[in-house]
């Protein structure tokens, strides 16, 4: 496997074309922050089908992918438009099988995190203290119980629930910056992105900016995703809209609040996809279409980190 | 002062319950208001932890989500989620976790997944999020409900998303925390201390009768021998809530 | 438990006096980098006895604590003076029981890491893919096997080794900087320090410098150990000598190379302890005694991290 | 050019074996020299990973330990140890791991713990470190031994610290990697491909006979049908090693 440190820059179109295939298990991570929306839209544009989407918080981009007919199955721990309302397509599919049924696998947040940890660490299972007495194991055969080989505090046998690994065919995450080899640096809320990348067969990292090697190397602890775990790196400014990129642009709460009404009406939802996804050739057009007013509204000021000294041998 | 709203009362009561608390795991909305008010009053050193990974936030403005950028800038620590959920929450560093739910039963077990049958739900709710973990990991859980009614306070849950310690024990697993210890509603406060105890009505909002709470509760509610009457919010508490914490009444609706 | 964010600054003397007790299980972590040497010396000065020391790389400071009679049992994955030679006291005790036997529990590095992870996460065990076919489980009953409740790739039952949690009574780590509440920031090699702190009942963080709250808050992702996990924070410059603190001072390789000869000779070792530990009242005296030449030799130049923008709402 | 030393030969042979390798987990000493030389020659994009957490180091000078400050400054990534050992190594991102050992047997199992009985050892060695994990997690393992002699190449290990996949299978556990695939010594190269295979002498240092290697090996050594003779280090390889990589001959002793 030569070339772990080679130049892996490509376009979002080419990254999705190369790495997301019909029937794949696709993980899209980013907890409220750095949601890979642009990548989700490109998957819609390219008409992928029968995907299993793995995402802790199934929110707007998942609702859009569902509405576009890309998704057969969803694995998640939260299905909602954050605190701003419901996901119309998702609820229709789960509650009424309209326009088509959706296979749904339900975990809690930490259950999902542990599935990524098990996947990243090539473990057959990962133990966690959740689920004891919950009804979730009764509807999710992935949640099972194991007896500890060590005695509990009372000397008796201790039981604990475990979850299985997830090994996505491809994980896609958004980050603030990376070098051309894919060493990716994230700050602010970093969620479970690194584990989701490590758990995957292939990984695409979409970034606000590709920076000079020297920028990344000036702060190696900031690299949460090392190049050897990355297959493609894509520069795509504002690729996380309507979510935010700490230090680059703020969350578009107006859009979040508007989504409940859009997605509650199948016709409006179809029109939205036609106008904003199918009607734009790439994310740069989507951003241009957003317009200067929205960009101004989401602009953020500076709050720079104090530098640390890595030192240099004299 | 304008009359006290239910949201204000619930926030004030929850804040007072946070006296002597070190760390609180809070969601957005009333829990955030309660934690902020506690920092201004009974618990100045209280550390608020969000499931997004933020510890010790010092926000410039009122956050709109638990992952709001204003919670990150100037925070004392921002942890990745495996650390936050694994080491902080499951690891036992949270004294009080705040939760809401669509349904709660007499033992403090919670449903946030579905109304109806899970396989063909009448209403698909958002689901567990981190609630299952807050229940399993925090030493105590406070539930805040804006409206005390029999649709939420049910005899039997449609689905148990986040089980308390009694259900864990019945499942053969030793629980770490005490489960729900306080339920704070627009009518009063229900309390329990831990395993084996039912929620009991311990305090009433001024003007609310025991009978009214019983009628609003879907199971035969236990009532303390002499339930207290909640002290009205003080002018200082109200002023802090209204002026310093949520001047635009985003959550104080 | 009020006051998680209170001022926890104290002297090294008082931190050790308050938090390290005879018979305690004490974890000292820091992988080559940021070794809490000053804390180890203070434990020696205060004459603690019967300690169980947990440390991945049992190196010079452990040899010194052994020689001073503080330690009954050692739990470790590497016992040696890095690549610079042997630990005289440790080898004497294990090979010949001289001057006294030492209980020794042997794991591999990742086995130790997993014990900290299990401790931090309050798990009854942690699974890892090591130890299959190793003789380590035959001499260490802490290493056991579990059957996965999920079928393996061939459909059969899959087995994996697990290790038990470690819950130190106290963990002591060294970091570059912290605020007065104990929010600790480390960079360069960060090892397993955060997990060792989370796994412990009590935690002492020794730092090169206590900084203003604003410095820590300018870069919250750099805080690997949050205040709520810390009981005492101690400012102790050069407290990691002879190891290094990235950006503050370099490793004293000369001292490492000299240790093999010192520790091979019980008399020289005793004299060394008398002169450098018992003969100094506190670490500042030890540092003064090192002298300007050594400090100059270990000085490092600047290599500052490029700042990142956390953003400010406009 | 000065005559070729054993250390130089071993480094050059190991470097050549790294052609087509993406990531290598290297210890300090000859493995670091071999990896550096490979980056200068057959594997320019090779990423060196150290167990301290450093990925993609760009050191100013020759590191003295795997955790040397010069490996950190200017590196592409520095990971914490749970991530390095869990996600990178056990997770399957390492193509080749370098190991040394006090004893090796015909299946490539290694001992770095004790000489003699573990409970009362004649010599207490440093122990596993991360070697057990490198063996369990890397796709292939290269063992570098400065001196090929029967004390190190033993019929039976005093203690198995780091077992190869054959021992794992016998213990009922499915191994992830192939175990030791190359042993590079001052006399030649022993090779195996994976499970079920014994180490076989596949290449000899110029001037070394099969009989000499057999005599230096503590078990009846298999020999390839037609063992190759190792090509002498080229002037370019030697110049790079001696001038660019280890000019002060810290490891080229």
Short mmCIF file of C-alpha atoms in Angstrom, two decimals, chain A residues 16 20 37-49 51 60-71 259 269 272-274 276-280:
data_model
loop_
_atom_site.label_atom_id
_atom_site.label_comp_id
_atom_site.label_asym_id
_atom_site.label_seq_id
_atom_site.Cartn_x
_atom_site.Cartn_y
_atom_site.Cartn_z
CA UNK A 16 -17.86 10.62 -4.26
CA UNK A 20 -19.34 5.86 -2.62
CA UNK A 37 -23.62 18.44 3.95
CA UNK A 38 -21.89 19.15 0.65
CA UNK A 39 -20.87 15.49 0.42
CA UNK A 40 -24.44 14.40 1.12
CA UNK A 41 -25.67 16.65 -1.67
CA UNK A 42 -23.11 15.26 -4.09
CA UNK A 43 -24.27 11.73 -3.23
CA UNK A 44 -27.80 12.89 -4.12
CA UNK A 45 -26.61 14.48 -7.39
CA UNK A 46 -24.86 11.28 -8.38
CA UNK A 47 -28.01 9.26 -7.66
CA UNK A 48 -26.59 6.65 -5.31
CA UNK A 49 -29.08 3.97 -4.23
CA UNK A 51 -27.16 3.05 0.93
CA UNK A 60 -31.39 17.60 7.72
CA UNK A 61 -28.84 16.09 5.37
CA UNK A 62 -30.14 12.59 6.15
CA UNK A 63 -33.73 13.72 5.56
CA UNK A 64 -32.59 15.08 2.19
CA UNK A 65 -30.79 11.87 1.23
CA UNK A 66 -33.89 9.90 2.26
CA UNK A 67 -36.14 12.14 0.20
CA UNK A 68 -33.83 11.73 -2.80
CA UNK A 69 -34.20 7.96 -2.61
CA UNK A 70 -30.56 7.19 -1.78
CA UNK A 71 -31.12 5.32 1.47
CA UNK A 259 -36.65 22.87 7.43
CA UNK A 269 -39.23 19.13 -0.25
CA UNK A 272 -36.12 22.32 -2.55
CA UNK A 273 -34.00 19.42 -3.79
CA UNK A 274 -34.59 20.42 -7.39
CA UNK A 276 -30.70 23.58 -4.30
CA UNK A 277 -29.16 20.19 -5.08
CA UNK A 278 -30.09 18.97 -8.56
CA UNK A 279 -30.14 22.59 -9.71
CA UNK A 280 -26.56 23.29 -8.66
#
